[in-house]
Amino acid sequence: MLRWLMLGLLLFGLGTGFNRGWLQLHWGLVMRDLGFPFVCDPEEPTQCYPKGSPYAEEIQAR
């Protein structure tokens, strides 16, 4: 019973955090790390280059 309560509180907390903007997911980074094809977010072009891209290596060198 305690497990269900803890799971419910966890889900409620995550839902509240995403709804109020306390938590954010950068889907471009998630998709890149999982190896799925994705489209870059125009607001964050520097964090969205695929692994092995010369642009990504150039930005990491800075």
mmCIF file with all atom_site columns, N, CA and C in Angstrom:
data_model
loop_
_atom_site.group_PDB
_atom_site.id
_atom_site.type_symbol
_atom_site.label_atom_id
_atom_site.label_alt_id
_atom_site.label_comp_id
_atom_site.label_asym_id
_atom_site.label_entity_id
_atom_site.label_seq_id
_atom_site.pdbx_PDB_ins_code
_atom_site.Cartn_x
_atom_site.Cartn_y
_atom_site.Cartn_z
_atom_site.occupancy
_atom_site.B_iso_or_equiv
_atom_site.pdbx_formal_charge
_atom_site.auth_seq_id
_atom_site.auth_comp_id
_atom_site.auth_asym_id
_atom_site.auth_atom_id
_atom_site.pdbx_PDB_model_num
ATOM 1   N N  . MET A 1 1  ? 0.824  -1.188 0.000   1.00 0.00 ? 1  MET A N  1
ATOM 2   C CA . MET A 1 1  ? 0.000  0.000  0.000   1.00 0.00 ? 1  MET A CA 1
ATOM 3   C C  . MET A 1 1  ? 0.871  1.257  0.000   1.00 0.00 ? 1  MET A C  1
ATOM 4   N N  . LEU A 1 2  ? 1.958  1.199  0.759   1.00 0.00 ? 2  LEU A N  1
ATOM 5   C CA . LEU A 1 2  ? 2.859  2.346  0.829   1.00 0.00 ? 2  LEU A CA 1
ATOM 6   C C  . LEU A 1 2  ? 3.521  2.607  -0.529  1.00 0.00 ? 2  LEU A C  1
ATOM 7   N N  . ARG A 1 3  ? 3.795  1.537  -1.277  1.00 0.00 ? 3  ARG A N  1
ATOM 8   C CA . ARG A 1 3  ? 4.388  1.697  -2.609  1.00 0.00 ? 3  ARG A CA 1
ATOM 9   C C  . ARG A 1 3  ? 3.469  2.479  -3.528  1.00 0.00 ? 3  ARG A C  1
ATOM 10  N N  . TRP A 1 4  ? 2.170  2.172  -3.486  1.00 0.00 ? 4  TRP A N  1
ATOM 11  C CA . TRP A 1 4  ? 1.205  2.875  -4.341  1.00 0.00 ? 4  TRP A CA 1
ATOM 12  C C  . TRP A 1 4  ? 1.113  4.348  -3.955  1.00 0.00 ? 4  TRP A C  1
ATOM 13  N N  . LEU A 1 5  ? 1.179  4.627  -2.664  1.00 0.00 ? 5  LEU A N  1
ATOM 14  C CA . LEU A 1 5  ? 1.150  6.012  -2.206  1.00 0.00 ? 5  LEU A CA 1
ATOM 15  C C  . LEU A 1 5  ? 2.383  6.764  -2.709  1.00 0.00 ? 5  LEU A C  1
ATOM 16  N N  . MET A 1 6  ? 3.549  6.147  -2.577  1.00 0.00 ? 6  MET A N  1
ATOM 17  C CA . MET A 1 6  ? 4.782  6.788  -3.037  1.00 0.00 ? 6  MET A CA 1
ATOM 18  C C  . MET A 1 6  ? 4.777  6.987  -4.550  1.00 0.00 ? 6  MET A C  1
ATOM 19  N N  . LEU A 1 7  ? 4.291  5.998  -5.291  1.00 0.00 ? 7  LEU A N  1
ATOM 20  C CA . LEU A 1 7  ? 4.201  6.122  -6.746  1.00 0.00 ? 7  LEU A CA 1
ATOM 21  C C  . LEU A 1 7  ? 3.244  7.244  -7.132  1.00 0.00 ? 7  LEU A C  1
ATOM 22  N N  . GLY A 1 8  ? 2.118  7.326  -6.453  1.00 0.00 ? 8  GLY A N  1
ATOM 23  C CA . GLY A 1 8  ? 1.155  8.395  -6.718  1.00 0.00 ? 8  GLY A CA 1
ATOM 24  C C  . GLY A 1 8  ? 1.737  9.767  -6.430  1.00 0.00 ? 8  GLY A C  1
ATOM 25  N N  . LEU A 1 9  ? 2.449  9.897  -5.313  1.00 0.00 ? 9  LEU A N  1
ATOM 26  C CA . LEU A 1 9  ? 3.078  11.177 -4.983  1.00 0.00 ? 9  LEU A CA 1
ATOM 27  C C  . LEU A 1 9  ? 4.165  11.549 -5.987  1.00 0.00 ? 9  LEU A C  1
ATOM 28  N N  . LEU A 1 10 ? 4.911  10.563 -6.441  1.00 0.00 ? 10 LEU A N  1
ATOM 29  C CA . LEU A 1 10 ? 5.944  10.816 -7.439  1.00 0.00 ? 10 LEU A CA 1
ATOM 30  C C  . LEU A 1 10 ? 5.330  11.318 -8.742  1.00 0.00 ? 10 LEU A C  1
ATOM 31  N N  . LEU A 1 11 ? 4.289  10.637 -9.207  1.00 0.00 ? 11 LEU A N  1
ATOM 32  C CA . LEU A 1 11 ? 3.626  11.056 -10.443 1.00 0.00 ? 11 LEU A CA 1
ATOM 33  C C  . LEU A 1 11 ? 2.977  12.425 -10.292 1.00 0.00 ? 11 LEU A C  1
ATOM 34  N N  . PHE A 1 12 ? 2.368  12.676 -9.155  1.00 0.00 ? 12 PHE A N  1
ATOM 35  C CA . PHE A 1 12 ? 1.763  13.984 -8.900  1.00 0.00 ? 12 PHE A CA 1
ATOM 36  C C  . PHE A 1 12 ? 2.834  15.081 -8.905  1.00 0.00 ? 12 PHE A C  1
ATOM 37  N N  . GLY A 1 13 ? 3.955  14.813 -8.266  1.00 0.00 ? 13 GLY A N  1
ATOM 38  C CA . GLY A 1 13 ? 5.042  15.792 -8.224  1.00 0.00 ? 13 GLY A CA 1
ATOM 39  C C  . GLY A 1 13 ? 5.631  16.065 -9.597  1.00 0.00 ? 13 GLY A C  1
ATOM 40  N N  . LEU A 1 14 ? 5.826  15.008 -10.387 1.00 0.00 ? 14 LEU A N  1
ATOM 41  C CA . LEU A 1 14 ? 6.340  15.205 -11.743 1.00 0.00 ? 14 LEU A CA 1
ATOM 42  C C  . LEU A 1 14 ? 5.356  15.989 -12.598 1.00 0.00 ? 14 LEU A C  1
ATOM 43  N N  . GLY A 1 15 ? 4.079  15.643 -12.496 1.00 0.00 ? 15 GLY A N  1
ATOM 44  C CA . GLY A 1 15 ? 3.059  16.364 -13.260 1.00 0.00 ? 15 GLY A CA 1
ATOM 45  C C  . GLY A 1 15 ? 3.004  17.831 -12.882 1.00 0.00 ? 15 GLY A C  1
ATOM 46  N N  . THR A 1 16 ? 3.064  18.112 -11.594 1.00 0.00 ? 16 THR A N  1
ATOM 47  C CA . THR A 1 16 ? 3.053  19.503 -11.131 1.00 0.00 ? 16 THR A CA 1
ATOM 48  C C  . THR A 1 16 ? 4.306  20.240 -11.596 1.00 0.00 ? 16 THR A C  1
ATOM 49  N N  . GLY A 1 17 ? 5.448  19.586 -11.514 1.00 0.00 ? 17 GLY A N  1
ATOM 50  C CA . GLY A 1 17 ? 6.702  20.214 -11.930 1.00 0.00 ? 17 GLY A CA 1
ATOM 51  C C  . GLY A 1 17 ? 6.725  20.563 -13.402 1.00 0.00 ? 17 GLY A C  1
ATOM 52  N N  . PHE A 1 18 ? 6.257  19.648 -14.252 1.00 0.00 ? 18 PHE A N  1
ATOM 53  C CA . PHE A 1 18 ? 6.209  19.938 -15.685 1.00 0.00 ? 18 PHE A CA 1
ATOM 54  C C  . PHE A 1 18 ? 5.184  21.021 -15.989 1.00 0.00 ? 18 PHE A C  1
ATOM 55  N N  . ASN A 1 19 ? 4.051  20.976 -15.313 1.00 0.00 ? 19 ASN A N  1
ATOM 56  C CA . ASN A 1 19 ? 2.986  21.946 -15.559 1.00 0.00 ? 19 ASN A CA 1
ATOM 57  C C  . ASN A 1 19 ? 3.411  23.358 -15.180 1.00 0.00 ? 19 ASN A C  1
ATOM 58  N N  . ARG A 1 20 ? 4.130  23.498 -14.088 1.00 0.00 ? 20 ARG A N  1
ATOM 59  C CA . ARG A 1 20 ? 4.533  24.828 -13.611 1.00 0.00 ? 20 ARG A CA 1
ATOM 60  C C  . ARG A 1 20 ? 5.878  25.283 -14.163 1.00 0.00 ? 20 ARG A C  1
ATOM 61  N N  . GLY A 1 21 ? 6.510  24.450 -14.952 1.00 0.00 ? 21 GLY A N  1
ATOM 62  C CA . GLY A 1 21 ? 7.769  24.843 -15.571 1.00 0.00 ? 21 GLY A CA 1
ATOM 63  C C  . GLY A 1 21 ? 8.992  24.640 -14.703 1.00 0.00 ? 21 GLY A C  1
ATOM 64  N N  . TRP A 1 22 ? 8.845  23.932 -13.594 1.00 0.00 ? 22 TRP A N  1
ATOM 65  C CA . TRP A 1 22 ? 9.997  23.668 -12.733 1.00 0.00 ? 22 TRP A CA 1
ATOM 66  C C  . TRP A 1 22 ? 10.924 22.643 -13.376 1.00 0.00 ? 22 TRP A C  1
ATOM 67  N N  . LEU A 1 23 ? 10.351 21.752 -14.166 1.00 0.00 ? 23 LEU A N  1
ATOM 68  C CA . LEU A 1 23 ? 11.111 20.718 -14.866 1.00 0.00 ? 23 LEU A CA 1
ATOM 69  C C  . LEU A 1 23 ? 10.955 20.939 -16.361 1.00 0.00 ? 23 LEU A C  1
ATOM 70  N N  . GLN A 1 24 ? 12.023 20.742 -17.102 1.00 0.00 ? 24 GLN A N  1
ATOM 71  C CA . GLN A 1 24 ? 11.970 20.898 -18.548 1.00 0.00 ? 24 GLN A CA 1
ATOM 72  C C  . GLN A 1 24 ? 12.704 19.739 -19.194 1.00 0.00 ? 24 GLN A C  1
ATOM 73  N N  . LEU A 1 25 ? 12.166 19.270 -20.294 1.00 0.00 ? 25 LEU A N  1
ATOM 74  C CA . LEU A 1 25 ? 12.833 18.250 -21.092 1.00 0.00 ? 25 LEU A CA 1
ATOM 75  C C  . LEU A 1 25 ? 13.314 18.889 -22.383 1.00 0.00 ? 25 LEU A C  1
ATOM 76  N N  . HIS A 1 26 ? 14.547 18.642 -22.721 1.00 0.00 ? 26 HIS A N  1
ATOM 77  C CA . HIS A 1 26 ? 15.088 19.086 -23.993 1.00 0.00 ? 26 HIS A CA 1
ATOM 78  C C  . HIS A 1 26 ? 15.019 17.875 -24.928 1.00 0.00 ? 26 HIS A C  1
ATOM 79  N N  . TRP A 1 27 ? 13.908 17.786 -25.670 1.00 0.00 ? 27 TRP A N  1
ATOM 80  C CA . TRP A 1 27 ? 13.646 16.603 -26.479 1.00 0.00 ? 27 TRP A CA 1
ATOM 81  C C  . TRP A 1 27 ? 14.717 16.369 -27.529 1.00 0.00 ? 27 TRP A C  1
ATOM 82  N N  . GLY A 1 28 ? 15.320 17.421 -28.055 1.00 0.00 ? 28 GLY A N  1
ATOM 83  C CA . GLY A 1 28 ? 16.389 17.245 -29.036 1.00 0.00 ? 28 GLY A CA 1
ATOM 84  C C  . GLY A 1 28 ? 17.559 16.480 -28.447 1.00 0.00 ? 28 GLY A C  1
ATOM 85  N N  . LEU A 1 29 ? 17.920 16.812 -27.212 1.00 0.00 ? 29 LEU A N  1
ATOM 86  C CA . LEU A 1 29 ? 19.022 16.111 -26.555 1.00 0.00 ? 29 LEU A CA 1
ATOM 87  C C  . LEU A 1 29 ? 18.651 14.676 -26.213 1.00 0.00 ? 29 LEU A C  1
ATOM 88  N N  . VAL A 1 30 ? 17.413 14.468 -25.781 1.00 0.00 ? 30 VAL A N  1
ATOM 89  C CA . VAL A 1 30 ? 16.955 13.112 -25.448 1.00 0.00 ? 30 VAL A CA 1
ATOM 90  C C  . VAL A 1 30 ? 16.989 12.234 -26.695 1.00 0.00 ? 30 VAL A C  1
ATOM 91  N N  . MET A 1 31 ? 16.453 12.755 -27.794 1.00 0.00 ? 31 MET A N  1
ATOM 92  C CA . MET A 1 31 ? 16.432 11.972 -29.035 1.00 0.00 ? 31 MET A CA 1
ATOM 93  C C  . MET A 1 31 ? 17.845 11.706 -29.543 1.00 0.00 ? 31 MET A C  1
ATOM 94  N N  . ARG A 1 32 ? 18.738 12.693 -29.409 1.00 0.00 ? 32 ARG A N  1
ATOM 95  C CA . ARG A 1 32 ? 20.121 12.495 -29.848 1.00 0.00 ? 32 ARG A CA 1
ATOM 96  C C  . ARG A 1 32 ? 20.787 11.399 -29.027 1.00 0.00 ? 32 ARG A C  1
ATOM 97  N N  . ASP A 1 33 ? 20.602 11.429 -27.718 1.00 0.00 ? 33 ASP A N  1
ATOM 98  C CA . ASP A 1 33 ? 21.232 10.433 -26.852 1.00 0.00 ? 33 ASP A CA 1
ATOM 99  C C  . ASP A 1 33 ? 20.679 9.035  -27.087 1.00 0.00 ? 33 ASP A C  1
ATOM 100 N N  . LEU A 1 34 ? 19.395 8.939  -27.450 1.00 0.00 ? 34 LEU A N  1
ATOM 101 C CA . LEU A 1 34 ? 18.792 7.637  -27.721 1.00 0.00 ? 34 LEU A CA 1
ATOM 102 C C  . LEU A 1 34 ? 19.084 7.143  -29.133 1.00 0.00 ? 34 LEU A C  1
ATOM 103 N N  . GLY A 1 35 ? 19.619 8.022  -29.982 1.00 0.00 ? 35 GLY A N  1
ATOM 104 C CA . GLY A 1 35 ? 19.976 7.624  -31.337 1.00 0.00 ? 35 GLY A CA 1
ATOM 105 C C  . GLY A 1 35 ? 18.837 7.697  -32.334 1.00 0.00 ? 35 GLY A C  1
ATOM 106 N N  . PHE A 1 36 ? 17.742 8.361  -31.981 1.00 0.00 ? 36 PHE A N  1
ATOM 107 C CA . PHE A 1 36 ? 16.620 8.506  -32.899 1.00 0.00 ? 36 PHE A CA 1
ATOM 108 C C  . PHE A 1 36 ? 16.824 9.729  -33.780 1.00 0.00 ? 36 PHE A C  1
ATOM 109 N N  . PRO A 1 37 ? 16.298 9.708  -35.010 1.00 0.00 ? 37 PRO A N  1
ATOM 110 C CA . PRO A 1 37 ? 16.353 10.919 -35.828 1.00 0.00 ? 37 PRO A CA 1
ATOM 111 C C  . PRO A 1 37 ? 15.479 12.007 -35.206 1.00 0.00 ? 37 PRO A C  1
ATOM 112 N N  . PHE A 1 38 ? 15.894 13.236 -35.328 1.00 0.00 ? 38 PHE A N  1
ATOM 113 C CA . PHE A 1 38 ? 15.163 14.327 -34.703 1.00 0.00 ? 38 PHE A CA 1
ATOM 114 C C  . PHE A 1 38 ? 15.372 15.601 -35.501 1.00 0.00 ? 38 PHE A C  1
ATOM 115 N N  . VAL A 1 39 ? 14.585 16.601 -35.198 1.00 0.00 ? 39 VAL A N  1
ATOM 116 C CA . VAL A 1 39 ? 14.718 17.927 -35.794 1.00 0.00 ? 39 VAL A CA 1
ATOM 117 C C  . VAL A 1 39 ? 15.163 18.872 -34.688 1.00 0.00 ? 39 VAL A C  1
ATOM 118 N N  . CYS A 1 40 ? 16.156 19.695 -34.967 1.00 0.00 ? 40 CYS A N  1
ATOM 119 C CA . CYS A 1 40 ? 16.689 20.608 -33.958 1.00 0.00 ? 40 CYS A CA 1
ATOM 120 C C  . CYS A 1 40 ? 15.658 21.636 -33.539 1.00 0.00 ? 40 CYS A C  1
ATOM 121 N N  . ASP A 1 41 ? 15.747 22.019 -32.293 1.00 0.00 ? 41 ASP A N  1
ATOM 122 C CA . ASP A 1 41 ? 14.929 23.102 -31.762 1.00 0.00 ? 41 ASP A CA 1
ATOM 123 C C  . ASP A 1 41 ? 15.543 24.415 -32.231 1.00 0.00 ? 41 ASP A C  1
ATOM 124 N N  . PRO A 1 42 ? 14.790 25.259 -32.938 1.00 0.00 ? 42 PRO A N  1
ATOM 125 C CA . PRO A 1 42 ? 15.383 26.502 -33.448 1.00 0.00 ? 42 PRO A CA 1
ATOM 126 C C  . PRO A 1 42 ? 15.846 27.452 -32.351 1.00 0.00 ? 42 PRO A C  1
ATOM 127 N N  . GLU A 1 43 ? 15.309 27.317 -31.147 1.00 0.00 ? 43 GLU A N  1
ATOM 128 C CA . GLU A 1 43 ? 15.726 28.192 -30.055 1.00 0.00 ? 43 GLU A CA 1
ATOM 129 C C  . GLU A 1 43 ? 17.064 27.774 -29.454 1.00 0.00 ? 43 GLU A C  1
ATOM 130 N N  . GLU A 1 44 ? 17.460 26.517 -29.632 1.00 0.00 ? 44 GLU A N  1
ATOM 131 C CA . GLU A 1 44 ? 18.706 26.018 -29.052 1.00 0.00 ? 44 GLU A CA 1
ATOM 132 C C  . GLU A 1 44 ? 19.518 25.256 -30.096 1.00 0.00 ? 44 GLU A C  1
ATOM 133 N N  . PRO A 1 45 ? 19.967 25.913 -31.147 1.00 0.00 ? 45 PRO A N  1
ATOM 134 C CA . PRO A 1 45 ? 20.678 25.177 -32.193 1.00 0.00 ? 45 PRO A CA 1
ATOM 135 C C  . PRO A 1 45 ? 22.040 24.658 -31.754 1.00 0.00 ? 45 PRO A C  1
ATOM 136 N N  . THR A 1 46 ? 22.631 25.240 -30.724 1.00 0.00 ? 46 THR A N  1
ATOM 137 C CA . THR A 1 46 ? 23.969 24.820 -30.320 1.00 0.00 ? 46 THR A CA 1
ATOM 138 C C  . THR A 1 46 ? 23.962 23.522 -29.529 1.00 0.00 ? 46 THR A C  1
ATOM 139 N N  . GLN A 1 47 ? 22.829 23.117 -28.985 1.00 0.00 ? 47 GLN A N  1
ATOM 140 C CA . GLN A 1 47 ? 22.786 21.915 -28.155 1.00 0.00 ? 47 GLN A CA 1
ATOM 141 C C  . GLN A 1 47 ? 22.186 20.735 -28.897 1.00 0.00 ? 47 GLN A C  1
ATOM 142 N N  . CYS A 1 48 ? 22.074 20.813 -30.168 1.00 0.00 ? 48 CYS A N  1
ATOM 143 C CA . CYS A 1 48 ? 21.231 19.872 -30.872 1.00 0.00 ? 48 CYS A CA 1
ATOM 144 C C  . CYS A 1 48 ? 21.936 19.146 -32.011 1.00 0.00 ? 48 CYS A C  1
ATOM 145 N N  . TYR A 1 49 ? 23.217 19.369 -32.207 1.00 0.00 ? 49 TYR A N  1
ATOM 146 C CA . TYR A 1 49 ? 23.896 18.710 -33.314 1.00 0.00 ? 49 TYR A CA 1
ATOM 147 C C  . TYR A 1 49 ? 24.087 17.225 -33.017 1.00 0.00 ? 49 TYR A C  1
ATOM 148 N N  . PRO A 1 50 ? 23.990 16.376 -34.033 1.00 0.00 ? 50 PRO A N  1
ATOM 149 C CA . PRO A 1 50 ? 24.189 14.934 -33.822 1.00 0.00 ? 50 PRO A CA 1
ATOM 150 C C  . PRO A 1 50 ? 25.621 14.628 -33.387 1.00 0.00 ? 50 PRO A C  1
ATOM 151 N N  . LYS A 1 51 ? 25.774 13.498 -32.727 1.00 0.00 ? 51 LYS A N  1
ATOM 152 C CA . LYS A 1 51 ? 27.106 13.066 -32.308 1.00 0.00 ? 51 LYS A CA 1
ATOM 153 C C  . LYS A 1 51 ? 27.985 12.881 -33.544 1.00 0.00 ? 51 LYS A C  1
ATOM 154 N N  . GLY A 1 52 ? 29.235 13.286 -33.443 1.00 0.00 ? 52 GLY A N  1
ATOM 155 C CA . GLY A 1 52 ? 30.162 13.150 -34.549 1.00 0.00 ? 52 GLY A CA 1
ATOM 156 C C  . GLY A 1 52 ? 30.114 14.304 -35.527 1.00 0.00 ? 52 GLY A C  1
ATOM 157 N N  . SER A 1 53 ? 29.210 15.229 -35.354 1.00 0.00 ? 53 SER A N  1
ATOM 158 C CA . SER A 1 53 ? 29.104 16.375 -36.241 1.00 0.00 ? 53 SER A CA 1
ATOM 159 C C  . SER A 1 53 ? 30.265 17.325 -35.978 1.00 0.00 ? 53 SER A C  1
ATOM 160 N N  . PRO A 1 54 ? 30.858 17.893 -37.040 1.00 0.00 ? 54 PRO A N  1
ATOM 161 C CA . PRO A 1 54 ? 31.950 18.846 -36.802 1.00 0.00 ? 54 PRO A CA 1
ATOM 162 C C  . PRO A 1 54 ? 31.490 20.080 -36.035 1.00 0.00 ? 54 PRO A C  1
ATOM 163 N N  . TYR A 1 55 ? 30.224 20.457 -36.199 1.00 0.00 ? 55 TYR A N  1
ATOM 164 C CA . TYR A 1 55 ? 29.704 21.601 -35.461 1.00 0.00 ? 55 TYR A CA 1
ATOM 165 C C  . TYR A 1 55 ? 29.654 21.303 -33.966 1.00 0.00 ? 55 TYR A C  1
ATOM 166 N N  . ALA A 1 56 ? 29.264 20.101 -33.607 1.00 0.00 ? 56 ALA A N  1
ATOM 167 C CA . ALA A 1 56 ? 29.203 19.729 -32.193 1.00 0.00 ? 56 ALA A CA 1
ATOM 168 C C  . ALA A 1 56 ? 30.601 19.720 -31.587 1.00 0.00 ? 56 ALA A C  1
ATOM 169 N N  . GLU A 1 57 ? 31.576 19.202 -32.335 1.00 0.00 ? 57 GLU A N  1
ATOM 170 C CA . GLU A 1 57 ? 32.947 19.172 -31.834 1.00 0.00 ? 57 GLU A CA 1
ATOM 171 C C  . GLU A 1 57 ? 33.506 20.581 -31.686 1.00 0.00 ? 57 GLU A C  1
ATOM 172 N N  . GLU A 1 58 ? 33.153 21.468 -32.622 1.00 0.00 ? 58 GLU A N  1
ATOM 173 C CA . GLU A 1 58 ? 33.629 22.849 -32.561 1.00 0.00 ? 58 GLU A CA 1
ATOM 174 C C  . GLU A 1 58 ? 33.073 23.563 -31.333 1.00 0.00 ? 58 GLU A C  1
ATOM 175 N N  . ILE A 1 59 ? 31.803 23.337 -31.032 1.00 0.00 ? 59 ILE A N  1
ATOM 176 C CA . ILE A 1 59 ? 31.174 23.988 -29.889 1.00 0.00 ? 59 ILE A CA 1
ATOM 177 C C  . ILE A 1 59 ? 31.742 23.442 -28.581 1.00 0.00 ? 59 ILE A C  1
ATOM 178 N N  . GLN A 1 60 ? 32.004 22.131 -28.524 1.00 0.00 ? 60 GLN A N  1
ATOM 179 C CA . GLN A 1 60 ? 32.554 21.547 -27.304 1.00 0.00 ? 60 GLN A CA 1
ATOM 180 C C  . GLN A 1 60 ? 33.981 22.015 -27.053 1.00 0.00 ? 60 GLN A C  1
ATOM 181 N N  . ALA A 1 61 ? 34.713 22.368 -28.118 1.00 0.00 ? 61 ALA A N  1
ATOM 182 C CA . ALA A 1 61 ? 36.096 22.815 -27.972 1.00 0.00 ? 61 ALA A CA 1
ATOM 183 C C  . ALA A 1 61 ? 36.177 24.205 -27.358 1.00 0.00 ? 61 ALA A C  1
ATOM 184 N N  . ARG A 1 62 ? 35.112 24.979 -27.454 1.00 0.00 ? 62 ARG A N  1
ATOM 185 C CA . ARG A 1 62 ? 35.128 26.356 -26.913 1.00 0.00 ? 62 ARG A CA 1
ATOM 186 C C  . ARG A 1 62 ? 35.157 26.384 -25.425 1.00 0.00 ? 62 ARG A C  1
#
